[in-house]
Tab-separated table of C-alpha atoms in Angstrom:
chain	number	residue	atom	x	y	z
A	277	UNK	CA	-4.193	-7.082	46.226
A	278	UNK	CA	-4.392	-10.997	46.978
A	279	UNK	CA	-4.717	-13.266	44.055
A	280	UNK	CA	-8.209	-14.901	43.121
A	281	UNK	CA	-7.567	-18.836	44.368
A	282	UNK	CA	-9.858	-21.527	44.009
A	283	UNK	CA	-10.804	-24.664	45.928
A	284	UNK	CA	-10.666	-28.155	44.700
A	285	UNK	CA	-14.327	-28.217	44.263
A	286	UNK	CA	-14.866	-24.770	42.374
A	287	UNK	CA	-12.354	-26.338	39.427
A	288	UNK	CA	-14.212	-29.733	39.482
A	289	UNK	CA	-17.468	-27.911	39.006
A	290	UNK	CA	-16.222	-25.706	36.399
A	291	UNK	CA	-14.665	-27.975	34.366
A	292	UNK	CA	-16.956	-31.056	34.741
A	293	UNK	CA	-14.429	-33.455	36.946
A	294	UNK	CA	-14.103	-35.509	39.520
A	295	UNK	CA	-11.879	-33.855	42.462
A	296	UNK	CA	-9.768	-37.436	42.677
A	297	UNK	CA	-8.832	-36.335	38.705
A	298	UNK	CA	-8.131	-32.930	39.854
A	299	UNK	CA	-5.510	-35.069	42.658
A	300	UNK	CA	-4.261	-37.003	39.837
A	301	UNK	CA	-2.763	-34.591	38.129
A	302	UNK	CA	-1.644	-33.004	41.268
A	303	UNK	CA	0.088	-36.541	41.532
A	304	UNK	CA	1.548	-36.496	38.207
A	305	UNK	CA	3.041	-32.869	38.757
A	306	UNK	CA	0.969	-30.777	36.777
A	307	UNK	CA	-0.549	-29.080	39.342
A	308	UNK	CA	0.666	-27.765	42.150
A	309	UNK	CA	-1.469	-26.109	44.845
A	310	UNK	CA	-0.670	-24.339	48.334
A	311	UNK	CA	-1.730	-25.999	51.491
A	312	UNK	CA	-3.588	-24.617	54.032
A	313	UNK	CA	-3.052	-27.397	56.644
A	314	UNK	CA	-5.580	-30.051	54.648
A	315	UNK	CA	-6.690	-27.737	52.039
A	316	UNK	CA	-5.335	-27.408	48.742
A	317	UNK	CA	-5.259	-24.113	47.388
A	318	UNK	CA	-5.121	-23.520	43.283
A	319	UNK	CA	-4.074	-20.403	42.052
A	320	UNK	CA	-4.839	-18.802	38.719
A	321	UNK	CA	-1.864	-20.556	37.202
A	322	UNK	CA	-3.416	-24.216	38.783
A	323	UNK	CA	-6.437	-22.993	37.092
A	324	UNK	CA	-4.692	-22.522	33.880
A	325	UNK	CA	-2.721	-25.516	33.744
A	326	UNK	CA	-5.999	-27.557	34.445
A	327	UNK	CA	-7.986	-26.402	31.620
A	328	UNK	CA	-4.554	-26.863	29.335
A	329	UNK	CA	-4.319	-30.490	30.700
A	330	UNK	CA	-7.993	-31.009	29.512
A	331	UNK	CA	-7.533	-29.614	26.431
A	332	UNK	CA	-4.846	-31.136	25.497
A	333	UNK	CA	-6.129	-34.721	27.182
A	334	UNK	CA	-9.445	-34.156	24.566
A	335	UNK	CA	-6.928	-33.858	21.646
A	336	UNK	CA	-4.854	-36.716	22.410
A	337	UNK	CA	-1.779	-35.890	24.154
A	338	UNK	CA	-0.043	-38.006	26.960
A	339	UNK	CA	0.205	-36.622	30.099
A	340	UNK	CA	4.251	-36.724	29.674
A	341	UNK	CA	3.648	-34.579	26.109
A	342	UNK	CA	1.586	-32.567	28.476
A	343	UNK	CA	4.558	-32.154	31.359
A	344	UNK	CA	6.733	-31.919	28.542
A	345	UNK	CA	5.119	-28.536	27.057
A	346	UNK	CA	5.121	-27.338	30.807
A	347	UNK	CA	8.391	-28.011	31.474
A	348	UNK	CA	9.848	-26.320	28.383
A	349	UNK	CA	6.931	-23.166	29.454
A	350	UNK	CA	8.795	-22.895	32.706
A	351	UNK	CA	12.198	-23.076	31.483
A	352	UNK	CA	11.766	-20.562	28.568
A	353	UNK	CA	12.281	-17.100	28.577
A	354	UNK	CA	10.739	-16.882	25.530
A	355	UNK	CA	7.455	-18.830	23.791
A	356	UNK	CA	9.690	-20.204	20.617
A	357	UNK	CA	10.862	-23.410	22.326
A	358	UNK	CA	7.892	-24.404	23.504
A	359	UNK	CA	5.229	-22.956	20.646
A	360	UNK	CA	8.026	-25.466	18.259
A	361	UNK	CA	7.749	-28.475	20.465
A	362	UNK	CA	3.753	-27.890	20.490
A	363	UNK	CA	3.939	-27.822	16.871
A	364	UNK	CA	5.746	-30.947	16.764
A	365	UNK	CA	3.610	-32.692	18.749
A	366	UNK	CA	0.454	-31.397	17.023
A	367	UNK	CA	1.810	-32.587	14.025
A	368	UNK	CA	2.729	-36.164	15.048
A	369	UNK	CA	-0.806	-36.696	16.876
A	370	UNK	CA	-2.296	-35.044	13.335
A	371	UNK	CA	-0.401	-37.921	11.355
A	372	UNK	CA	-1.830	-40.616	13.955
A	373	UNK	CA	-5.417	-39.844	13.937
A	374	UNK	CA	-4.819	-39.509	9.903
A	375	UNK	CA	-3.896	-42.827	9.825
A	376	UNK	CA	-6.668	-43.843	11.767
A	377	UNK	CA	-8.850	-41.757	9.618
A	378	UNK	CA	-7.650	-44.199	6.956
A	379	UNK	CA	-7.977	-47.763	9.021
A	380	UNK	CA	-11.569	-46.818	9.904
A	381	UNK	CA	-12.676	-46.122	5.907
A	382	UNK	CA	-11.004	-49.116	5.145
A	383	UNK	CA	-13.338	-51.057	8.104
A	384	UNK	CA	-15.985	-49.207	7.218
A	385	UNK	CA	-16.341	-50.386	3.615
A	386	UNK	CA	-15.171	-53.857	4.844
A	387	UNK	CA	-18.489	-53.802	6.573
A	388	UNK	CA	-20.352	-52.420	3.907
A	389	UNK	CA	-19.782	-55.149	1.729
A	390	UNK	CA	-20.358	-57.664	4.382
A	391	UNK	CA	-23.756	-56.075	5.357
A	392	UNK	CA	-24.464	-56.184	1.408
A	393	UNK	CA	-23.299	-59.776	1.102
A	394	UNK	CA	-25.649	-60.774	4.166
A	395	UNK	CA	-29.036	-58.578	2.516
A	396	UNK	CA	-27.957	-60.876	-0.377
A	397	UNK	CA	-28.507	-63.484	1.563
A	398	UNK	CA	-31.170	-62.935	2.869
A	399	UNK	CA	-32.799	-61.761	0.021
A	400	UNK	CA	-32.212	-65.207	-2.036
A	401	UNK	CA	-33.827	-67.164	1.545
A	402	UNK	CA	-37.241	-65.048	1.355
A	403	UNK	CA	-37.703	-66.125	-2.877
């Protein structure tokens, strides 16, 4: 029985990208199609490793965290290497946006104050 395979422009329909993306991370590695003379050819693992690389774009990881997670996939015989790393990773990119988190409250009643100062303001120009 022959394995499903998809074209360049099924995956950039179903997951809402450009094909020269889709390229791109054939570029980088991450994907790696058959050719049919011109014509790349994804498998179900291509597929896979697409919607991974989008998820874990949308989250925040590099592309090298992301080759880094599929490198340690294809090396290990078992998930433990890799499901650690992930957690790792996860957990740094967690602390980042936390600190973020933080610098945007901070800006954010920064503002506050100087939108109240300026309604001041205002309010003593229209007496």
């Amino acid at each position: 029985m022959a394995e499903h395979t998809f074209s360049i422009s099924e995956l950039a329909r179903e997951f809402d990208v450009t094909t020269r993306t889709i390229r791109f991370y054939e570029d980088q590695g991450l994907l790696e199609p058959q050719r049919a003379g011109q014509r790349r050819i994804y498998s179900r693992r291509d597929r896979v490793r697409l919607m991974l690389i989008l998820r874990g774009k949308r989250i925040g990881l590099s592309l090298l965290e992301i080759r880094e997670l599929f490198d340690l996939y294809d090396a290990a015989s078992n998930d433990e290497p890799q499901l650690r790393e992930f957690i790792r990773i996860l957990s740094r990119k967690e602390q980042q946006l936390q600190e973020q988190l933080d610098d945007i409250r901070v800006v954010l009643g920064e503002i506050g104050q100087i939108r109240s100062q300026c309604e001041k303001a205002l309010g003593k120009q229209a007496s």
